[in-house]
Coordinates of C-alpha atoms in Angstrom, one line a residue:
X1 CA 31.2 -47.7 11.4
X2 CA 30.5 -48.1 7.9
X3 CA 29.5 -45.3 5.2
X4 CA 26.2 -43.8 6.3
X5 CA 24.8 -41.7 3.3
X6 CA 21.3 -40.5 2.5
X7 CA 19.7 -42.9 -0.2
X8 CA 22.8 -45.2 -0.5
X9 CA 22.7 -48.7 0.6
X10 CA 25.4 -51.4 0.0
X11 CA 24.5 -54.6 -2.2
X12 CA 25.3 -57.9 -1.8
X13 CA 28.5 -57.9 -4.0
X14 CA 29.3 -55.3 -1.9
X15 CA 29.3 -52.1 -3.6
X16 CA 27.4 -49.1 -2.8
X17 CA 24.0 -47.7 -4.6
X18 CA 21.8 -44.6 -4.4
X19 CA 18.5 -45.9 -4.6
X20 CA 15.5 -43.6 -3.8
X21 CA 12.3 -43.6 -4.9
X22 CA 10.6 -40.8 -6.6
X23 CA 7.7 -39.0 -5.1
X24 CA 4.0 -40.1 -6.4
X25 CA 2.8 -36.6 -7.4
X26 CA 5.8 -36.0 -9.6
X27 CA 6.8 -39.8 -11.0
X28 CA 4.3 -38.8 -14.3
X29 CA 6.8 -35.8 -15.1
X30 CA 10.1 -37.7 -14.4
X31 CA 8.5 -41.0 -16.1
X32 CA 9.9 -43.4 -13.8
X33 CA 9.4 -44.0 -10.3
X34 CA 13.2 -44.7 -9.1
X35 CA 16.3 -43.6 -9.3
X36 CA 19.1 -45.6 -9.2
X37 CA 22.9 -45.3 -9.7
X38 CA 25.8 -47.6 -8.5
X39 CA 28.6 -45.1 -6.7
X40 CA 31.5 -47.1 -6.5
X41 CA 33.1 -50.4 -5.2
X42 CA 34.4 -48.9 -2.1
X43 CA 33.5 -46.0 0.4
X44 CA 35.8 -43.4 -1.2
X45 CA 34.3 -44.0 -4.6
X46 CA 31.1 -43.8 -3.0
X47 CA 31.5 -40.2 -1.1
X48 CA 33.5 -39.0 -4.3
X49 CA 30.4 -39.9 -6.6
X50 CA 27.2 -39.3 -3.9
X51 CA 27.2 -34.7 -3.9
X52 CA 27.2 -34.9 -7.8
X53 CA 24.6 -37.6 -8.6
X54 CA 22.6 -36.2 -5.0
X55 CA 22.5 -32.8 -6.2
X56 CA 21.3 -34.0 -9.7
X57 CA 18.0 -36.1 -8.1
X58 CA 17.2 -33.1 -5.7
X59 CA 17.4 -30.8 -9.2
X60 CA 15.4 -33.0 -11.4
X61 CA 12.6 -33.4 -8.1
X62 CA 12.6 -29.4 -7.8
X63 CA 12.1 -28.7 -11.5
X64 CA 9.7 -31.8 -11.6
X65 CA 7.6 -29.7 -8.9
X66 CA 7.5 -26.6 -10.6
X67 CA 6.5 -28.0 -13.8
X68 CA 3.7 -29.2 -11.5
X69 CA 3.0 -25.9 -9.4
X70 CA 4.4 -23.5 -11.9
X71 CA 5.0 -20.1 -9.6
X72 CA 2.5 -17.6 -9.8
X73 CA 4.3 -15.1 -11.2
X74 CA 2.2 -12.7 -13.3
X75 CA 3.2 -12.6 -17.3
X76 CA 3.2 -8.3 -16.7
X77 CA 6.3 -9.4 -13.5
X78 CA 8.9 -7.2 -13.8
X79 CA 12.5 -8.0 -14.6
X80 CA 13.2 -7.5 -10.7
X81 CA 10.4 -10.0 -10.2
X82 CA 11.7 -12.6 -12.6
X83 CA 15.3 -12.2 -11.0
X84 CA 13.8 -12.7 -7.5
X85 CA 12.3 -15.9 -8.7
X86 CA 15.8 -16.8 -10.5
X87 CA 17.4 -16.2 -7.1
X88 CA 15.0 -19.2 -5.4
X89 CA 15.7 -21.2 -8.1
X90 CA 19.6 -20.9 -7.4
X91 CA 18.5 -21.4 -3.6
X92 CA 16.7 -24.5 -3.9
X93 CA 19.8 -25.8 -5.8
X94 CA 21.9 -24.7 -2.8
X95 CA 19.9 -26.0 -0.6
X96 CA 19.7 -29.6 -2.0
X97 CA 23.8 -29.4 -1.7
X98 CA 24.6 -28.4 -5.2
X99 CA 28.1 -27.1 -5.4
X100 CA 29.2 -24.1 -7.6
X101 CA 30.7 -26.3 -10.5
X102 CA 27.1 -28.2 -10.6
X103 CA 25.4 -24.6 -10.5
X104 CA 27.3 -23.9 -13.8
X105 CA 26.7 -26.8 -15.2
X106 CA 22.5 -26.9 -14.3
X107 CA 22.9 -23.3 -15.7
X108 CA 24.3 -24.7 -19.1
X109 CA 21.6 -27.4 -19.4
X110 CA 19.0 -25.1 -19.2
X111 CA 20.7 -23.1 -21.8
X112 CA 21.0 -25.8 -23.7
X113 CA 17.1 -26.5 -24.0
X114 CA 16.9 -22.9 -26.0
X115 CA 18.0 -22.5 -29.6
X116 CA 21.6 -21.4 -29.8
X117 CA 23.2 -17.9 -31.2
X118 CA 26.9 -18.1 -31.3
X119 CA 26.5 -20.5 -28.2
X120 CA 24.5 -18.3 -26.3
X121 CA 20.5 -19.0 -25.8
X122 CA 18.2 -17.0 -27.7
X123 CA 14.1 -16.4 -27.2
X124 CA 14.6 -17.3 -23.3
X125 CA 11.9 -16.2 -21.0
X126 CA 12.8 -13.6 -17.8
X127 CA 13.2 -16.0 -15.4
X128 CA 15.2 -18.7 -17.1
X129 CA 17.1 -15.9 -18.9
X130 CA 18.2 -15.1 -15.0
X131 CA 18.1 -18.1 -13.9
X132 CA 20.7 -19.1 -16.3
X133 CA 23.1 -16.0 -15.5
X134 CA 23.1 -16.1 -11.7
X135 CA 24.0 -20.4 -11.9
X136 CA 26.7 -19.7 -14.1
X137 CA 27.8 -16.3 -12.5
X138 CA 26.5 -16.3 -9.1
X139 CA 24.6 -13.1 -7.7
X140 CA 28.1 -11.1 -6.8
X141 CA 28.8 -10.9 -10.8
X142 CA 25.1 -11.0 -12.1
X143 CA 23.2 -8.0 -10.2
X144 CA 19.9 -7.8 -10.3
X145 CA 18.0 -5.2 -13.4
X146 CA 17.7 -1.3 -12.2
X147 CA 14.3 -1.0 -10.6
X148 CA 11.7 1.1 -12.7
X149 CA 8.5 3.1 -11.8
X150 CA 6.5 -0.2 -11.7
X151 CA 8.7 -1.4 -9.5
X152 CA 8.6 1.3 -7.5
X153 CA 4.8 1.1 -7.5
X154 CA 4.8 -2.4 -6.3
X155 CA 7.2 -1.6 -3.7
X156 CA 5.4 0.9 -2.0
X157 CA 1.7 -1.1 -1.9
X158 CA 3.6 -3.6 -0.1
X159 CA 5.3 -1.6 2.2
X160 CA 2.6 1.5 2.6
X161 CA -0.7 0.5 1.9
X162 CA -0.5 -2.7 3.2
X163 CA -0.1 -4.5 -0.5
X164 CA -3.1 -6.8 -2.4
X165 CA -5.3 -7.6 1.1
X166 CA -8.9 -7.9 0.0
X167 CA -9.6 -7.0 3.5
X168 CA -8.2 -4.0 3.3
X169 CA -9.2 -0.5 1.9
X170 CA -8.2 -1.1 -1.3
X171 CA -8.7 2.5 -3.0
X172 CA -5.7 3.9 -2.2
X173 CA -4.0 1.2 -4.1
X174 CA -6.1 1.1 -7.2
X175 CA -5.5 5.2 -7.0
X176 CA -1.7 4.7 -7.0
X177 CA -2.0 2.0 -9.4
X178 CA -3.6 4.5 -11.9
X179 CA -1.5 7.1 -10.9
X180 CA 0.9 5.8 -11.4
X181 CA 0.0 3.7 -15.1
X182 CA -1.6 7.6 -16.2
X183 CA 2.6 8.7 -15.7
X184 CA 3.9 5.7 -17.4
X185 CA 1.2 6.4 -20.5
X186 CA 2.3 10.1 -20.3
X187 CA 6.2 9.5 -20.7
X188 CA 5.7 7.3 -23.5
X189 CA 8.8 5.0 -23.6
X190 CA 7.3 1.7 -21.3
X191 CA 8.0 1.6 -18.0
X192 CA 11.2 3.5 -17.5
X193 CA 13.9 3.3 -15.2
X194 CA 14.0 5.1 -12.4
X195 CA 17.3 6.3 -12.5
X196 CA 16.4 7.8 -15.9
X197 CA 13.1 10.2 -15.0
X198 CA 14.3 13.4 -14.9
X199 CA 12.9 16.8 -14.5
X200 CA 11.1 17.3 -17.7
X201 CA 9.9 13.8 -17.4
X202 CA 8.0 15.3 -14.1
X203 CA 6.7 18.2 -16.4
X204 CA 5.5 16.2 -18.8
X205 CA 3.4 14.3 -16.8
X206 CA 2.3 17.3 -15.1
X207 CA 1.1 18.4 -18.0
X208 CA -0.6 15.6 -19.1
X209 CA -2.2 15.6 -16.0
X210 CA -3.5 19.3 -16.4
X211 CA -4.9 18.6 -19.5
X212 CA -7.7 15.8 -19.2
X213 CA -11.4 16.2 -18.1
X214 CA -13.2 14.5 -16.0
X215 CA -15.6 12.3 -16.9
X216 CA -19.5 12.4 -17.0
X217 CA -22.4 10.3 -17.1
X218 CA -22.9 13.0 -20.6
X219 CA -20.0 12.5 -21.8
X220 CA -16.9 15.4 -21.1
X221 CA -16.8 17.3 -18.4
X222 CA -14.8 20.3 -16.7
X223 CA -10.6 19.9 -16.6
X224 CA -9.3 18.4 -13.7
X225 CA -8.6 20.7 -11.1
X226 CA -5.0 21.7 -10.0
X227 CA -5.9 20.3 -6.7
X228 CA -6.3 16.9 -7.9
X229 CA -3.2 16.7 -9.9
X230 CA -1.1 18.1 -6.8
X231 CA -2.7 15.4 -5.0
X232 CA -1.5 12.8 -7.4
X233 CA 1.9 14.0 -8.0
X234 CA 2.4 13.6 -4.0
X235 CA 1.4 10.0 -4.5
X236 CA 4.4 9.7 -7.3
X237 CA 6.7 11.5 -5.2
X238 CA 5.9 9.6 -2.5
X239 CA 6.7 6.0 -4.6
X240 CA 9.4 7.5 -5.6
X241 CA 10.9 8.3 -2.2
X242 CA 10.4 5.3 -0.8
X243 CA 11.7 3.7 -3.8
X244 CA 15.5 5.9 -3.1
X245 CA 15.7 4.3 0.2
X246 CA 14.6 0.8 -0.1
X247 CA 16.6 0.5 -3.7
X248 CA 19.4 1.7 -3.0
X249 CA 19.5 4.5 -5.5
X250 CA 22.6 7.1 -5.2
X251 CA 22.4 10.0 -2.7
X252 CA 22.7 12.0 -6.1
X253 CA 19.3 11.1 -7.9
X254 CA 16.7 13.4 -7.3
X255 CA 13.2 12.8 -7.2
X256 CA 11.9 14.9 -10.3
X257 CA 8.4 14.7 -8.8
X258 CA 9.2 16.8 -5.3
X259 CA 7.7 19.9 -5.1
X260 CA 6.7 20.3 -8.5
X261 CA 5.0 23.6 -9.3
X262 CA 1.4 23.1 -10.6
X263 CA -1.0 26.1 -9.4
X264 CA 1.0 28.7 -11.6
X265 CA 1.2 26.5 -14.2
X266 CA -2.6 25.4 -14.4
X267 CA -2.7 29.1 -15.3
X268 CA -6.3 29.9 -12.6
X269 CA -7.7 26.4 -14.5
X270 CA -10.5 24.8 -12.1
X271 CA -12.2 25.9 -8.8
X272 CA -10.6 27.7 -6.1
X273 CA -10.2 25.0 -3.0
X274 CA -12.3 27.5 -0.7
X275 CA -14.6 27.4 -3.4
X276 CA -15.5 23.5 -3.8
X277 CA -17.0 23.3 -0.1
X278 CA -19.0 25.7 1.6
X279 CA -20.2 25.6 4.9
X280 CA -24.1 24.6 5.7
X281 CA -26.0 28.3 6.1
X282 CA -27.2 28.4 9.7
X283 CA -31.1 27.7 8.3
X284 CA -29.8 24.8 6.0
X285 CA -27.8 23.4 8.7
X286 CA -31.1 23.5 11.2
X287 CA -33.1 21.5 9.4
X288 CA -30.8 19.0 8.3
X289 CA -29.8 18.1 11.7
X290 CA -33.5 18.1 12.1
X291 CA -33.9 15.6 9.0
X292 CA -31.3 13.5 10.4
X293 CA -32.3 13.2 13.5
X294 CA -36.1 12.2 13.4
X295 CA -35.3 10.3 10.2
X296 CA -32.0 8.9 10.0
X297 CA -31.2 5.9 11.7
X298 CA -29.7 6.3 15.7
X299 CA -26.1 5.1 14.8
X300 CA -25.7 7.7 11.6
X301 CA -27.8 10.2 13.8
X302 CA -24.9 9.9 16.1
X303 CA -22.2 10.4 13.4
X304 CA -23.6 13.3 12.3
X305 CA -23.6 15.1 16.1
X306 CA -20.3 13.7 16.5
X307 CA -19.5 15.0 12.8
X308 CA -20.9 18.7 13.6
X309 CA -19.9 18.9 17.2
X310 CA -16.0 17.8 16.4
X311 CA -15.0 18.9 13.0
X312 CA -14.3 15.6 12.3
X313 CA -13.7 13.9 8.6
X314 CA -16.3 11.7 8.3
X315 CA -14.0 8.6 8.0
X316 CA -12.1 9.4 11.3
X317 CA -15.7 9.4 13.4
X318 CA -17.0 5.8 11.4
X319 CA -13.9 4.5 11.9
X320 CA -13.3 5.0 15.5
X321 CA -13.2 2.0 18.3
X322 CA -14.7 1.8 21.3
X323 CA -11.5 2.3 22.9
X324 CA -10.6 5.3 21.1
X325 CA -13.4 7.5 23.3
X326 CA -12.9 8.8 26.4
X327 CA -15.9 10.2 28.2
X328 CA -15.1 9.9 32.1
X329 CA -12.1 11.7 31.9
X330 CA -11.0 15.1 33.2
X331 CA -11.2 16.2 29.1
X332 CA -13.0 13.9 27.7
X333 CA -12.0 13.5 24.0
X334 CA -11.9 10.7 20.9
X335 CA -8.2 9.7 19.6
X336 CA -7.8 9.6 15.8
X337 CA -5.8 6.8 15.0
X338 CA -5.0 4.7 12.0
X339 CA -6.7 1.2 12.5
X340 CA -8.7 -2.0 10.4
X341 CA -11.3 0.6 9.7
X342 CA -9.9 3.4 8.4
X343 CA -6.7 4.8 7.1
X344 CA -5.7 8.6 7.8
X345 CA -5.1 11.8 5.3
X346 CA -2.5 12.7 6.9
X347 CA 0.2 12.2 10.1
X348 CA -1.1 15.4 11.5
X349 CA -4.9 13.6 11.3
X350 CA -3.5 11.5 14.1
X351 CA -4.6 13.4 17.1
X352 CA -7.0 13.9 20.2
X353 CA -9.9 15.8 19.9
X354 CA -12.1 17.1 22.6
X355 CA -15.5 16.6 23.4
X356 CA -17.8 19.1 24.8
X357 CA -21.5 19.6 24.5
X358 CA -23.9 18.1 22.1
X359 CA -20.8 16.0 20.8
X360 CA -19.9 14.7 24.5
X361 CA -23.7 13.3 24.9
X362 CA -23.5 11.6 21.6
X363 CA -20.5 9.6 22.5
X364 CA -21.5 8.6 25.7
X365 CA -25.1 7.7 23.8
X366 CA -22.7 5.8 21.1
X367 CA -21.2 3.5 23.3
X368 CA -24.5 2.3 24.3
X369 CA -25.2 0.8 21.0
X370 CA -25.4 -2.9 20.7
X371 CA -22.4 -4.5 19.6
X372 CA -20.1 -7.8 19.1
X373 CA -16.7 -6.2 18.1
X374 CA -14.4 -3.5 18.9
X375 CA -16.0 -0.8 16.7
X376 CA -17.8 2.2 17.8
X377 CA -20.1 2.3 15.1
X378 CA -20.8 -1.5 13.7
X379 CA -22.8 -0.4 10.5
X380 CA -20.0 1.8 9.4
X381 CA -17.0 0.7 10.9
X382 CA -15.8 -0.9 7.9
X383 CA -14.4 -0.8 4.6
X384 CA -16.1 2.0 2.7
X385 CA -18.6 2.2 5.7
X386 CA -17.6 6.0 5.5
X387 CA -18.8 6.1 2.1
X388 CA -21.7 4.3 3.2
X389 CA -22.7 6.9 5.7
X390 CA -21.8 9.8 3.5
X391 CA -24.6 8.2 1.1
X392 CA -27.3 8.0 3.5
X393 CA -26.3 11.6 5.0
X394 CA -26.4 12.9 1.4
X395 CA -29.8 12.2 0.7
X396 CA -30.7 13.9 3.9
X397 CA -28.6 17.1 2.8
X398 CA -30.2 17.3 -0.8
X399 CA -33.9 17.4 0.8
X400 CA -32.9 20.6 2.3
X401 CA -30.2 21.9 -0.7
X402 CA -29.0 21.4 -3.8
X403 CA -26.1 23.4 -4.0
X404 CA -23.4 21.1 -4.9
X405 CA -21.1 22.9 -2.7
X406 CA -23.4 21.9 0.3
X407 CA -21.9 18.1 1.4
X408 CA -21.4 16.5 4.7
X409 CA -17.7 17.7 4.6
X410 CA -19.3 21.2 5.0
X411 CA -19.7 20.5 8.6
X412 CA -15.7 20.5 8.9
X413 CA -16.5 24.2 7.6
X414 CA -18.5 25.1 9.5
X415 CA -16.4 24.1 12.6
X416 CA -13.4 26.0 11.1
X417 CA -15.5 28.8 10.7
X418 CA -17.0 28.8 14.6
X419 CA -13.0 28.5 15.2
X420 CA -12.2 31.6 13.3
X421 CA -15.1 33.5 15.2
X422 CA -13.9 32.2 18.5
X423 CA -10.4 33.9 18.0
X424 CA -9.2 30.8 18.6
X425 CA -5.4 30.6 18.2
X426 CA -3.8 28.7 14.5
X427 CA -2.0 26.3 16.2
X428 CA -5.7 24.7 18.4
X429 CA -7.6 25.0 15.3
X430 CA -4.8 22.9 13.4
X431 CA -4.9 20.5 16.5
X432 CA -8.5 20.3 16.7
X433 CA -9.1 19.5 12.9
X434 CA -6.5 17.7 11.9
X435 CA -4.1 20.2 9.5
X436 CA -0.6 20.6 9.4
X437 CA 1.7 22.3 12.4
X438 CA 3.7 24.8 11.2
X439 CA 6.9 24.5 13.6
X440 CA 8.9 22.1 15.2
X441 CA 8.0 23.4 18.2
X442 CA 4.3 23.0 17.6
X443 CA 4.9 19.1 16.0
X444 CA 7.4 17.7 18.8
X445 CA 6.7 19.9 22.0
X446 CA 3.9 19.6 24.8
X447 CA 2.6 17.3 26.4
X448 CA -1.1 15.5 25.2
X449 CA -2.7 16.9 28.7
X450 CA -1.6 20.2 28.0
X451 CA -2.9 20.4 24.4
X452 CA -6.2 18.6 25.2
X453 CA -6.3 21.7 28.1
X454 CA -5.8 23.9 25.8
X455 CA -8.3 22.7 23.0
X456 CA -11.1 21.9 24.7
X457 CA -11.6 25.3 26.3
X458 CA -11.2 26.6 22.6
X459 CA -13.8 24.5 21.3
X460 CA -16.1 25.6 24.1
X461 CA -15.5 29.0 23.2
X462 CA -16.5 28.0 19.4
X463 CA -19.6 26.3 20.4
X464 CA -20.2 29.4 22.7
X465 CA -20.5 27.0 26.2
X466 CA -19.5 28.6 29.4
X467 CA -15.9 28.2 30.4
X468 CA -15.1 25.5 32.9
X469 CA -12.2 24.9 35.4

């Protein structure tokens, strides 16, 4: 059986050639449209010569390409990015069978199109500047840069909040995005290192935080509350976890951001949190619902009795699917879960929530609507629908009020309020609306039934309805 090698074909005198043409899209870049190279007189010449001059082709193709289809990596990538894109640069190489002497060697040709400083390039770009250290060193001696806080940022939109999707929500992201760029401005020194933020970092931002105002369609307003920064030094603690684990960072770094005193330090700044939402007064509450429901349209007329008969967030009762209510069952109830629609506050959001009364009848009268897809509410069960729907319940609302305190999230109020009234125990209220469980017992323990059980007869004793078997 004679020699049998990819591109190589014997000539008529008898020796062997590698002869391949090159492909259409890139023969412009390369400027010719073959290559050709005589390997040797016999087959051991051939096989000696073939890897080398193979390997060189397959380069010169895969560079060709990229000059073509440069990678879209963004001029702001991070040194992390720019290695990444180094490493499949290496790969392709690999992959078209170059071996670690011809690694080195593409390594020092790219070098070698840079000015020279005491033989080493100088003015080279991220990703050739890695690319050139991981052909001539390989990944084992050349380790990729420390992640930094933009890293980290990256990191957890891709793995948390479901990265760039246009589809998706994407307002959690922008709000990380400028929570996290508002820390990076606040420290000062670029985007720093994770393994360098320290305590008094965390402070500083903290700080910074405390001290801006909000803005106003007249210019400056009020500080920003100690509730909002909390809120957004969560979100940094939060990129910064998941940025320990998935990095690789020592078991002795500590996140500087984790529990971070702000209330004592705001110094009684702001608006108390009881303070920012009130409840609907029993009069205002009756003649919004009355507003709503001979003016509002019948799907948002049915958020708002699911809305005031539940204790629901607004977004949970847009966002729910038609599988997510129950209404034939011994406790009939809606499940809160994270879907398409809607993300969740919190874990403890995910729950089931009973439905009794006025609330029950709207359900069943919801799943009547006409529909195409899975959602309960079409109109709304979308991104921002729940914004949407707080809109068009707002201007209902300010017919009847204008305290600014007075908002659709009031109804969530006014359910914790019935609650409180009711006597009913911590642990249902937590379960019906959606807040935190204060033991382990309460968070792993009993059974959905048994909770369901116990909530609904709570809730009926909040809406004052007659106890049932």
């Amino acid at each position: 059986m004679g020699l049998v090698l990819k591109h190589v074909e014997r000539t008529a005198s008898g020796s062997f050639q590698y002869r391949r043409r090159v492909p259409k899209a890139v023969a412009g870049i390369i400027g010719k449209t073959m290559f050709k190279r005589k390997l040797g007189d016999t087959e051991r010449e051939a096989l000696a010569a073939y890897p080398r001059f193979h390997a060189q082709v397959e380069s010169e193709i895969a560079d060709a390409k990229r000059r073509l289809n440069p990678p879209t990596l963004s001029p702001t990538a991070s040194e992390r990015e720019a290695y990444a894109e180094a490493l499949r640069r290496r790969a392709d190489l690999i992959a078209a069978g170059a071996s670690p002497d011809e690694l080195a060697h593409e390594g020092d040709s790219l070098a070698d199109c840079y000015p020279q400083d005491d033989w080493e390039p100088v003015g080279v770009p991220p990703v050739d500047r890695h690319t050139i250290n991981l052909l001539r060193l390989g990944p084992e001696r050349y380790r990729p840069p420390e992640p930094t806080l933009n890293d980290a940022l990256k990191l957890y939109i891709e793995e948390r909040l479901g990265g760039d999707d246009p589809d998706a929500d994407q307002r959690p992201v922008l709000l990380a995005k400028r929570v996290v760029g508002a820390a990076v401005e606040a420290l000062g020194r670029g985007d720093p290192l994770l393994s360098s933020l320290t305590r008094e970092d965390a402070r500083k931002v903290r700080n910074e935080m405390l001290d801006r105002f909000k803005a106003t369609g007249r210019g400056r307003g009020e500080k920003v509350s100690p509730a909002t920064v909390s809120r957004e030094l969560s979100i940094l603690a939060a990129v910064v976890n998941l940025a320990k684990v998935e990095f690789g960072l020592p078991d002795t770094f500590a996140n500087p951001f984790h529990k971070l005193p702000v209330a004592r330090t705001a110094k009684g700044q702001g608006v108390k949190a009881d303070d920012k939402r009130h409840p609907l007064p029993p009069d205002v509450l009756k003649e919004v619902r009355r507003r709503v429901l001979v003016g509002a349209s019948p799907d948002l007329a049915l958020v708002w009795r699911l809305i005031e008969g539940t204790g629901c967030r607004i977004a949970e009762v847009t966002g729910l699917l038609v599988a997510d209510v129950d209404v034939t069952g011994e406790f009939p109830h809606i499940r809160i879960e994270a879907n398409d629609a809607r993300r969740l506050k919190t874990d403890a959001s995910r729950r089931v929530v009973p439905l009794v009364g006025d609330a029950l009848q709207a359900a069943k009268d919801a799943l009547k609507l006409p529909r195409e897809g899975l959602v309960l509410f079409p109109k709304y069960g979308r991104s921002r629908g729940s914004d949407a729907a707080s809109a068009a319940l707002m201007k209902h609302i300010r017919k009847v009020t204008a305290d600014p305190r007075h908002v659709v999230h009031s109804l969530r109020h006014n359910m914790k309020d019935r609650l409180i009234v009711a006597e009913v125990s911590s642990l249902d209220q937590n379960l019906i609306l959606g807040h935190a469980l204060e033991g382990v017992g309460d968070r792993v323990y009993g059974g959905e039934t048994a909770k369901l059980r116990a909530t609904t007869r709570a809730m009926r004793k909040a809406l004052g309805l007659p106890a049932e078997d």
